[in-house]
Each structure stands twice: as C-alpha cells, then as structure tokens.
CSV table of C-alpha atoms and ligand atoms in Angstrom, one decimal:
chain,number,residue,atom,x,y,z
A,1,MET,CA,-49.1,28.5,-65.9
A,2,LYS,CA,-46.9,31.4,-65.7
A,3,SER,CA,-44.8,31.5,-62.6
A,4,TYR,CA,-45.4,34.3,-60.0
A,5,PHE,CA,-42.1,33.7,-58.2
A,6,ARG,CA,-39.2,35.9,-58.3
A,7,LYS,CA,-36.7,34.7,-61.0
A,8,GLU,CA,-34.0,33.8,-58.3
A,9,ILE,CA,-36.4,31.5,-56.5
A,10,ASP,CA,-37.5,29.8,-59.9
A,11,ALA,CA,-33.9,29.4,-60.4
A,12,ILE,CA,-32.7,27.5,-57.5
A,13,ALA,CA,-33.2,23.7,-56.4
A,14,GLY,CA,-33.4,24.7,-53.0
A,15,TYR,CA,-30.9,23.3,-50.2
A,16,ALA,CA,-30.7,19.4,-49.8
A,17,PRO,CA,-30.4,18.6,-46.2
A,18,GLY,CA,-29.1,15.1,-45.1
A,19,GLU,CA,-31.6,12.4,-45.0
A,20,GLN,CA,-33.5,11.9,-41.7
A,21,PRO,CA,-34.8,8.2,-42.6
A,22,LYS,CA,-37.5,6.8,-40.9
A,23,ILE,CA,-36.2,3.0,-40.9
A,24,THR,CA,-35.3,1.8,-37.3
A,25,ASN,CA,-32.0,0.0,-36.6
A,26,LEU,CA,-30.2,2.1,-38.9
A,27,ILE,CA,-26.9,3.7,-38.1
A,28,LYS,CA,-27.1,7.4,-38.8
A,29,LEU,CA,-23.8,9.0,-39.3
A,30,ASN,CA,-24.8,11.5,-41.9
A,31,THR,CA,-25.7,14.9,-40.4
A,32,ASN,CA,-23.1,15.6,-37.7
A,33,GLU,CA,-25.6,15.3,-34.7
A,34,ASN,CA,-24.1,14.4,-31.4
A,35,PRO,CA,-24.6,10.8,-30.3
A,36,TYR,CA,-25.2,11.7,-26.6
A,37,PRO,CA,-28.3,13.4,-25.1
A,38,PRO,CA,-28.1,17.0,-24.0
A,39,SER,CA,-27.7,17.6,-20.4
A,40,PRO,CA,-30.0,16.0,-17.7
A,41,GLU,CA,-30.7,19.6,-16.5
A,42,VAL,CA,-32.6,19.8,-19.8
A,43,VAL,CA,-35.1,17.2,-18.6
A,44,LYS,CA,-35.5,18.9,-15.1
A,45,VAL,CA,-36.6,22.0,-16.9
A,46,LEU,CA,-38.9,20.3,-19.2
A,47,ARG,CA,-40.7,18.2,-16.4
A,48,ASN,CA,-41.2,21.5,-14.4
A,49,PHE,CA,-42.1,23.8,-17.4
A,50,ASP,CA,-45.8,25.0,-17.1
A,51,PRO,CA,-47.6,24.8,-20.5
A,52,ALA,CA,-49.8,27.5,-19.4
A,53,ARG,CA,-46.9,29.9,-20.0
A,54,LEU,CA,-47.1,29.0,-23.8
A,55,ARG,CA,-49.9,31.6,-24.3
A,56,ARG,CA,-47.4,34.5,-23.8
A,57,TYR,CA,-45.1,35.5,-26.4
A,58,PRO,CA,-41.4,34.7,-25.5
A,59,ASP,CA,-38.6,37.4,-24.7
A,60,PRO,CA,-38.3,38.7,-28.4
A,61,ALA,CA,-34.6,39.3,-28.1
A,62,ALA,CA,-33.9,36.4,-25.9
A,63,ASP,CA,-31.9,38.5,-23.4
A,64,GLY,CA,-31.4,35.8,-20.9
A,65,LEU,CA,-29.4,33.8,-23.4
A,66,ARG,CA,-27.7,36.7,-24.9
A,67,ASP,CA,-26.3,37.6,-21.5
A,68,LEU,CA,-25.1,33.9,-20.9
A,69,PHE,CA,-23.3,33.9,-24.2
A,70,ALA,CA,-22.0,37.5,-24.0
A,71,ALA,CA,-20.4,36.5,-20.4
A,72,SER,CA,-18.9,33.1,-21.7
A,73,VAL,CA,-16.7,35.2,-24.1
A,74,ASN,CA,-16.4,38.5,-22.0
A,75,MET,CA,-18.6,40.6,-24.3
A,76,LYS,CA,-21.9,42.4,-23.5
A,77,ARG,CA,-25.4,41.7,-24.4
A,78,ASP,CA,-25.4,44.0,-27.3
A,79,ASN,CA,-22.8,42.1,-29.0
A,80,VAL,CA,-25.0,39.0,-29.2
A,81,ILE,CA,-27.9,38.0,-31.4
A,82,VAL,CA,-29.7,34.5,-31.0
A,83,GLY,CA,-31.5,32.7,-33.9
A,84,ASN,CA,-33.7,29.9,-34.6
A,85,GLY,CA,-30.6,27.6,-35.5
A,86,SER,CA,-27.6,29.2,-37.0
A,87,ASP,CA,-29.6,28.6,-40.3
A,88,ASP,CA,-31.7,31.5,-39.2
A,89,LEU,CA,-28.7,33.9,-38.5
A,90,LEU,CA,-27.2,33.0,-41.8
A,91,THR,CA,-30.6,33.9,-43.7
A,92,MET,CA,-30.2,37.2,-41.8
A,93,ILE,CA,-26.7,37.7,-42.7
A,94,PHE,CA,-27.4,36.9,-46.4
A,95,ARG,CA,-30.2,39.3,-46.4
A,96,ALA,CA,-28.2,42.0,-44.8
A,97,PHE,CA,-25.0,41.8,-46.5
A,98,THR,CA,-25.7,40.4,-50.1
A,99,SER,CA,-27.6,41.4,-53.2
A,100,PRO,CA,-27.3,41.5,-57.0
A,101,GLU,CA,-24.6,44.2,-56.4
A,102,LEU,CA,-23.0,42.7,-53.1
A,103,SER,CA,-21.5,39.3,-53.7
A,104,VAL,CA,-20.3,36.6,-51.3
A,105,ALA,CA,-16.9,34.6,-51.0
A,106,VAL,CA,-16.9,31.3,-49.8
A,107,PHE,CA,-14.0,28.4,-49.8
A,108,GLU,CA,-14.7,25.5,-51.8
A,109,PRO,CA,-15.7,23.0,-50.6
A,110,THR,CA,-17.8,24.3,-47.8
A,111,TYR,CA,-21.3,24.2,-46.4
A,112,SER,CA,-23.6,23.8,-49.2
A,113,LEU,CA,-26.3,26.2,-47.8
A,114,TYR,CA,-24.4,29.2,-48.5
A,115,PRO,CA,-24.8,29.2,-52.3
A,116,VAL,CA,-28.4,28.6,-51.8
A,117,LEU,CA,-28.8,31.7,-49.7
A,118,ALA,CA,-26.9,33.7,-52.2
A,119,ALA,CA,-29.0,32.6,-54.9
A,120,MET,CA,-32.0,33.6,-53.2
A,121,GLN,CA,-30.6,37.1,-52.9
A,122,GLY,CA,-29.5,37.0,-56.5
A,123,ALA,CA,-25.9,37.5,-55.4
A,124,GLU,CA,-22.9,36.3,-57.2
A,125,VAL,CA,-20.8,33.6,-55.2
A,126,ILE,CA,-17.0,33.8,-55.5
A,127,ARG,CA,-15.5,30.4,-54.7
A,128,ILE,CA,-11.9,30.1,-53.4
A,129,PRO,CA,-10.6,26.8,-53.8
A,130,LEU,CA,-8.9,25.2,-51.1
A,131,ASP,CA,-5.8,22.7,-51.9
A,132,GLN,CA,-7.3,19.8,-53.8
A,133,GLU,CA,-5.2,17.2,-52.0
A,134,THR,CA,-4.8,18.9,-48.2
A,135,PHE,CA,-7.7,21.2,-48.3
A,136,ASP,CA,-5.2,23.9,-46.8
A,137,TYR,CA,-6.2,27.4,-47.4
A,138,PRO,CA,-4.6,30.0,-49.8
A,139,VAL,CA,-2.5,32.7,-48.4
A,140,ASN,CA,-3.9,35.3,-50.7
A,141,ALA,CA,-7.5,34.8,-49.7
A,142,VAL,CA,-8.3,38.3,-49.4
A,143,GLU,CA,-7.0,39.0,-53.0
A,144,LEU,CA,-9.0,36.1,-54.2
A,145,ALA,CA,-12.3,37.5,-52.4
A,146,GLY,CA,-12.1,40.3,-54.9
A,147,ASN,CA,-14.8,43.0,-54.3
A,148,ALA,CA,-17.0,40.5,-52.2
A,149,ASN,CA,-19.0,42.2,-49.4
A,150,LEU,CA,-19.2,39.1,-47.3
A,151,LEU,CA,-16.6,36.5,-46.8
A,152,ILE,CA,-17.2,33.2,-44.9
A,153,ILE,CA,-14.7,31.1,-43.1
A,154,THR,CA,-16.2,27.9,-41.9
A,155,ARG,CA,-13.8,26.9,-38.9
A,156,PRO,CA,-13.4,24.0,-38.7
A,157,ASN,CA,-14.6,23.5,-42.3
A,158,ALA,CA,-17.3,21.1,-43.4
A,159,PRO,CA,-17.0,18.9,-44.9
A,160,THR,CA,-13.5,18.5,-44.6
A,161,GLY,CA,-13.1,18.9,-41.0
A,162,ASN,CA,-9.6,20.9,-41.1
A,163,CYS,CA,-9.1,24.2,-39.7
A,164,ALA,CA,-7.7,27.5,-41.2
A,165,SER,CA,-4.8,28.7,-38.8
A,166,ARG,CA,-6.1,31.3,-36.5
A,167,GLU,CA,-3.2,33.6,-38.0
A,168,LEU,CA,-4.6,33.4,-41.3
A,169,VAL,CA,-8.0,34.1,-40.1
A,170,ARG,CA,-6.6,37.1,-38.3
A,171,ASN,CA,-4.9,38.4,-41.4
A,172,ILE,CA,-8.2,38.0,-43.3
A,173,CYS,CA,-10.2,39.9,-40.7
A,174,ARG,CA,-7.5,42.7,-41.0
A,175,ASP,CA,-7.2,43.0,-44.6
A,176,PHE,CA,-10.6,42.2,-46.1
A,177,ASP,CA,-12.8,45.2,-46.8
A,178,GLY,CA,-16.3,43.6,-46.2
A,179,ILE,CA,-17.9,41.4,-43.4
A,180,VAL,CA,-15.9,38.3,-42.3
A,181,LEU,CA,-18.4,35.6,-41.0
A,182,ILE,CA,-16.6,33.0,-39.0
A,183,ASP,CA,-19.2,30.0,-38.7
A,184,GLU,CA,-18.0,28.1,-35.8
A,185,ALA,CA,-20.6,25.4,-35.8
A,186,TYR,CA,-18.0,22.9,-34.9
A,187,SER,CA,-15.7,24.8,-32.7
A,188,ASP,CA,-16.6,22.6,-29.6
A,189,PHE,CA,-14.4,20.0,-31.1
A,190,ALA,CA,-11.5,22.0,-32.3
A,191,PRO,CA,-8.3,23.1,-30.1
A,192,ASP,CA,-9.0,26.7,-30.6
A,193,ASN,CA,-11.5,29.4,-31.5
A,194,CYS,CA,-11.8,33.0,-33.1
A,195,ALA,CA,-14.5,34.5,-30.7
A,196,ASP,CA,-11.9,37.1,-29.7
A,197,PHE,CA,-11.8,38.2,-33.3
A,198,ALA,CA,-15.3,39.4,-33.1
A,199,ALA,CA,-14.4,41.8,-30.3
A,200,GLU,CA,-11.2,42.8,-31.8
A,201,PHE,CA,-12.7,43.6,-35.3
A,202,GLY,CA,-15.6,45.8,-36.1
A,203,ASN,CA,-16.2,43.8,-39.5
A,204,VAL,CA,-16.5,40.2,-37.9
A,205,LEU,CA,-19.2,38.0,-36.9
A,206,VAL,CA,-18.5,34.6,-35.2
A,207,MET,CA,-21.5,32.1,-35.3
A,208,ARG,CA,-22.2,29.1,-33.0
A,209,THR,CA,-25.0,26.4,-33.0
A,210,PHE,CA,-26.4,24.2,-30.2
A,211,SER,CA,-26.9,21.4,-32.9
A,212,LYS,CA,-23.6,19.8,-32.9
A,213,GLY,CA,-21.3,20.0,-29.7
A,214,SER,CA,-24.4,20.8,-27.5
A,215,SER,CA,-26.5,17.9,-28.7
A,216,MET,CA,-29.7,20.0,-29.5
A,217,ALA,CA,-30.2,20.0,-33.4
A,218,GLY,CA,-33.7,19.3,-32.8
A,219,LEU,CA,-34.3,22.4,-30.7
A,220,ARG,CA,-33.1,25.0,-33.2
A,221,LEU,CA,-30.7,27.3,-31.7
A,222,GLY,CA,-27.7,29.5,-32.8
A,223,TYR,CA,-26.0,32.5,-31.8
A,224,ALA,CA,-23.6,35.1,-33.2
A,225,PHE,CA,-21.2,37.7,-31.7
A,226,GLY,CA,-20.2,41.0,-33.2
A,227,SER,CA,-19.8,44.8,-32.8
A,228,GLU,CA,-22.7,46.5,-31.3
A,229,ILE,CA,-23.3,48.1,-34.9
A,230,LEU,CA,-23.5,44.6,-36.6
A,231,ILE,CA,-25.6,43.2,-34.1
A,232,ALA,CA,-28.0,46.1,-34.1
A,233,GLY,CA,-28.5,46.0,-37.8
A,234,LEU,CA,-29.1,42.4,-37.8
A,235,MET,CA,-31.6,42.7,-34.8
A,236,LYS,CA,-33.6,45.1,-37.5
A,237,LEU,CA,-34.2,42.2,-39.9
A,238,LYS,CA,-34.8,39.1,-37.5
A,239,ASP,CA,-38.3,37.9,-37.0
A,240,SER,CA,-39.8,39.5,-33.9
A,241,TYR,CA,-40.1,36.3,-32.0
A,242,ASN,CA,-37.4,33.9,-33.6
A,243,VAL,CA,-36.6,31.9,-30.6
A,244,ASP,CA,-39.5,30.2,-28.9
A,245,MET,CA,-39.9,30.1,-25.0
A,246,LEU,CA,-39.1,26.6,-24.6
A,247,SER,CA,-36.0,26.6,-26.5
A,248,GLN,CA,-34.7,29.8,-24.6
A,249,GLU,CA,-35.3,27.8,-21.4
A,250,LEU,CA,-33.8,24.3,-22.4
A,251,ALA,CA,-30.9,26.1,-24.2
A,252,LYS,CA,-30.0,28.0,-20.9
A,253,ALA,CA,-30.0,24.9,-18.9
A,254,ASN,CA,-27.8,23.1,-21.3
A,255,PHE,CA,-25.5,25.8,-21.9
A,256,MET,CA,-24.9,26.1,-18.1
A,257,ASP,CA,-24.1,22.5,-17.7
A,258,HIS,CA,-20.7,22.8,-19.5
A,259,GLY,CA,-19.1,20.1,-17.6
A,260,TYR,CA,-21.4,17.6,-19.0
A,261,ARG,CA,-20.9,19.0,-22.4
A,262,ASP,CA,-17.3,19.0,-22.2
A,263,GLN,CA,-17.3,15.4,-21.3
A,264,CYS,CA,-19.4,14.3,-24.3
A,265,VAL,CA,-17.1,16.4,-26.7
A,266,ARG,CA,-14.0,14.7,-25.2
A,267,LYS,CA,-15.5,11.3,-25.8
A,268,ILE,CA,-16.3,12.3,-29.3
A,269,ILE,CA,-13.0,13.7,-29.9
A,270,ALA,CA,-11.2,10.4,-28.6
A,271,ASP,CA,-13.3,8.3,-30.9
A,272,ARG,CA,-12.7,10.5,-33.9
A,273,GLU,CA,-9.0,9.8,-33.4
A,274,LYS,CA,-9.5,6.1,-32.8
A,275,LEU,CA,-11.7,5.9,-36.1
A,276,ALA,CA,-9.1,7.9,-38.1
A,277,ALA,CA,-6.4,5.6,-37.0
A,278,ASP,CA,-8.4,2.6,-37.9
A,279,LEU,CA,-9.4,4.0,-41.4
A,280,LEU,CA,-5.9,4.7,-41.9
A,281,LYS,CA,-5.1,1.1,-41.2
A,282,LEU,CA,-7.4,0.2,-44.1
A,283,ASN,CA,-5.4,2.5,-46.4
A,284,PHE,CA,-8.2,5.2,-46.5
A,285,LYS,CA,-6.9,8.7,-47.0
A,286,VAL,CA,-8.2,10.7,-43.7
A,287,VAL,CA,-8.0,14.5,-43.5
A,288,PRO,CA,-7.0,15.5,-39.9
A,289,SER,CA,-10.3,16.6,-38.3
A,290,ALA,CA,-10.9,19.3,-35.6
A,291,ALA,CA,-14.8,18.6,-35.9
A,292,ASN,CA,-17.2,15.6,-34.9
A,293,PHE,CA,-16.9,14.1,-38.4
A,294,LEU,CA,-14.3,12.6,-40.5
A,295,PHE,CA,-13.7,13.3,-44.2
A,296,ALA,CA,-12.3,10.2,-45.6
A,297,ALA,CA,-11.4,8.7,-49.1
A,298,PRO,CA,-11.5,4.9,-49.5
A,299,PRO,CA,-8.4,3.4,-51.3
A,300,ASP,CA,-9.9,3.4,-54.8
A,301,GLY,CA,-11.1,6.9,-54.4
A,302,ASP,CA,-14.6,6.0,-55.2
A,303,GLY,CA,-16.6,7.7,-52.5
A,304,GLU,CA,-19.9,6.7,-54.1
A,305,LYS,CA,-19.2,3.0,-54.0
A,306,ALA,CA,-18.2,3.2,-50.4
A,307,PHE,CA,-21.4,5.1,-49.6
A,308,LYS,CA,-23.3,2.5,-51.2
A,309,ILE,CA,-21.5,-0.3,-49.5
A,310,LEU,CA,-22.4,1.3,-46.3
A,311,ARG,CA,-26.0,2.0,-47.0
A,312,GLU,CA,-26.6,-1.6,-48.2
A,313,ALA,CA,-25.5,-2.5,-44.5
A,314,ALA,CA,-27.8,0.1,-43.1
A,315,VAL,CA,-25.2,2.7,-42.1
A,316,ILE,CA,-25.8,6.1,-43.6
A,317,VAL,CA,-23.0,8.4,-44.2
A,318,ARG,CA,-22.7,11.5,-46.5
A,319,TYR,CA,-21.3,11.7,-49.8
A,320,PHE,CA,-20.9,14.7,-52.1
A,321,PRO,CA,-20.6,14.4,-55.6
A,322,GLY,CA,-18.0,16.3,-57.3
A,323,GLU,CA,-14.7,16.0,-58.6
A,324,VAL,CA,-12.8,16.7,-55.6
A,325,THR,CA,-15.3,15.8,-52.8
A,326,GLY,CA,-16.6,12.6,-54.9
A,327,LYS,CA,-13.5,10.7,-53.6
A,328,TYR,CA,-14.6,11.0,-50.1
A,329,LEU,CA,-17.3,10.1,-47.5
A,330,ARG,CA,-18.1,12.5,-44.6
A,331,ILE,CA,-18.7,10.1,-41.5
A,332,THR,CA,-20.3,11.7,-38.4
A,333,ILE,CA,-18.5,10.5,-35.2
A,334,GLY,CA,-21.1,8.2,-33.4
A,335,THR,CA,-21.0,6.0,-30.3
A,336,PRO,CA,-18.2,3.6,-30.0
A,337,GLU,CA,-20.6,0.7,-31.2
A,338,GLU,CA,-22.0,2.8,-34.1
A,339,ASN,CA,-18.2,3.5,-35.2
A,340,ALA,CA,-17.3,-0.1,-34.7
A,341,ARG,CA,-20.1,-1.3,-36.9
A,342,LEU,CA,-19.1,1.1,-39.7
A,343,LEU,CA,-15.5,-0.1,-39.6
A,344,GLU,CA,-16.7,-3.7,-39.6
A,345,VAL,CA,-18.6,-3.1,-42.8
A,346,LEU,CA,-15.6,-1.1,-44.5
A,347,GLU,CA,-13.2,-3.8,-43.4
A,348,LYS,CA,-15.1,-6.4,-45.1
A,349,HIS,CA,-14.6,-4.5,-48.4
A,350,TYR,CA,-11.3,-2.7,-48.1
A,351,ALA,CA,-9.0,-4.9,-45.8
A,352,ARG,CA,-6.3,-6.8,-47.8
B,401,PLP,C1,-24.8,22.4,-38.8
B,401,PLP,C2,-24.1,23.7,-39.5
B,401,PLP,C3,-24.8,24.8,-39.3
B,401,PLP,C4,-26.3,24.9,-39.0
B,401,PLP,O1,-26.7,24.7,-37.7
B,401,PLP,P1,-28.1,25.0,-37.3
B,401,PLP,O2,-27.9,25.6,-35.9
B,401,PLP,O3,-28.6,23.5,-37.0
B,401,PLP,O4,-29.0,25.8,-38.2
B,401,PLP,C5,-24.3,26.1,-39.9
B,401,PLP,N1,-23.1,25.9,-40.5
B,401,PLP,C6,-22.3,24.8,-40.5
B,401,PLP,C7,-21.1,24.7,-41.2
B,401,PLP,C8,-23.0,23.6,-40.1
B,401,PLP,O5,-22.3,22.4,-40.2
C-alpha cells in the first residue's frame, strides 16, 4: 500500500526511550529517574483531591505554576511556559524554530531526542563534536553552528554529565544569531545554572523538568524561561490544555517543598561521588559529572560487554552504540544499595 505519511515521518525510526522493564527485582539505573519518592506534601494533595473536580478543564496556561517558577528566578509570569514534560516543550520549540530552511545545531554526543524532532520538521542537524576524550566544548562553537536558527546546549550534558562553563554559554548566548536553548534537565545536581541568561538575553530559553531532581518523571511536567516575546510565541503553538489539573496541583506541592528536594539531591550527589571513586579504583574511566548519572568506560573500552554483564545480573544501565559513546555506560545514581549491587557485579569482572 502506498504511504500517506509525510516523507519526513516515513524516513525516521522514532525516538527509542530507555527500557521500562516489567521484571521485578531488577535494579533500574537506565533512565536517570530519582531513586527517592517526591515530597510527602504530594501525598497530602493526592489524598485530599476531590475527583469531581476532574469534570472541568484545567487552567490552560497553568498560571499558578508559572507564578511559582517565575518567582524562583526573579522573573514574571509572562516569562514562563509550562509543558507536559520538557519533551512537550521541545516539540513546541522545534515546531517554532526549525523547518527545511531553518536548521538546528547540537553538540555531539547529546540527548538523542533532538535529532528525531528535527527530522519530523525536515530540518537539518548541524553536529558540533565535543572533545572525544574529555567531552569539553569547542571555543568556536558559534562559528561551527553556521547559520543554524536554533542551538541547543544541554547543561549538564547527557549522556556525558559534564557542564559547559557559564562563561562559554554566556559567550554563545551573546554571539549566536538565533535561539539558544539551554536544556537544564539535570541542573538540580550541578553547582550552578544559567537561568539568569534567559533574563539577560532576548534569544535565550532555559528549560527545566520535574523528571530528574524533582522525582516526578511519571507526572510529566517541564517549564521554560525566556523573554516575553519568545514565551508568547511558544504559547501560540502549545496544546490548549497541555498540563492536566492533577499535575498542576501535585507539581505545585512538590516544588514548594524545596527543603525535601534539596535533601534528596544532596544524597544523590554524595553517592555519585562515592560511586565515581569506586569505579576509578576498578580502572574505569569516569567523566566528572554534574548530573545524577555517571558516564563511565570499563578498562577494556567495551561498553557493550559491560552492559551485558550487568544485564545478566539484572542491573540495567544505558549503553549508546557508537565509536565514541560505545566505550561507555551511562549509569543512573540509585539508592546506596542499588549502587553497591552494581559495583559488586562490576568488581567480579573488572577487579584485578
Ligand atoms: C530527561 C530529559 C528531558 C526530558 O524530560 P521530561 O520532562 O521527562 O520530558 C529533556 N532533556 C534532557 C537532556 C533529559 O535528559
């Protein structure tokens, strides 16, 4: 049968999310979820929620959340857009700023959803390679981005976990003639962030998610900061009711309990540093991480083999085939017990 799909859709394989296996007793360190539950305040809101309210539509713009997020970075409601996960915001951003005539520049390696969204738009992807050993950023990134209309900086980067320096990001925001999207999915785990660049520069969007630091990947909530003009433009192309009523309320309760969130984040950071040190002792190469995962290469540089060894032992991590990434595993930081189990399996195969 002939295909009725647009040629762009027929041409793509679609995004491959990390597995969500149904097996029990599995240690799941493959999708960078938080090992700790969300704030106890969320439980209270859930318990007290009257289901009769669900017959109404939610607040279309999620203004309660916009005000809360805006206040956290000294911006205004009109500087914030809320999405059904930050993947929803990415869809809007690609629709808004990319097309067969308008290309997107990304650093390589990075979040593998970006090229899929570009392909749906029929947009060219300009790949700017990071250093193949250190994953450092090239100083002439703006030059390498050519005439792209959108440039994405993932900070901290996925899957490598390192951070472009604020100085470099600032120079890119200043010099790039297009939209700079700073994807801060993992910024809760980093020593600093770039939210202020969204206020300082008219061409900058800074995006956050509840899926990693806030322990709510199942809820689907993300938000972005930017100038009034950029946010107004994105509001035109969002789904009318893209964030459901329950998500709006639960996210609010969770966000306000920053004490609890900070406590979970601090534990994860401490455990990340511990696991990094333990892997170094096994002669793994470990990229210094500012996120809730480690990008680490076994001593023989065979990431796939290490992935299989762990899988056999019911520990699931992420492996990205490829000349550079194929040497590594991306390991989500779990509870201390989960990390210990991962280490135990690796010690059996790699300790000398
Ligand atoms: C997890 C992740 C997202 C997506 O977050 P959701 O809010 O769950 O859609 C976006 N960007 C990066 C780099 C991520 O790792």
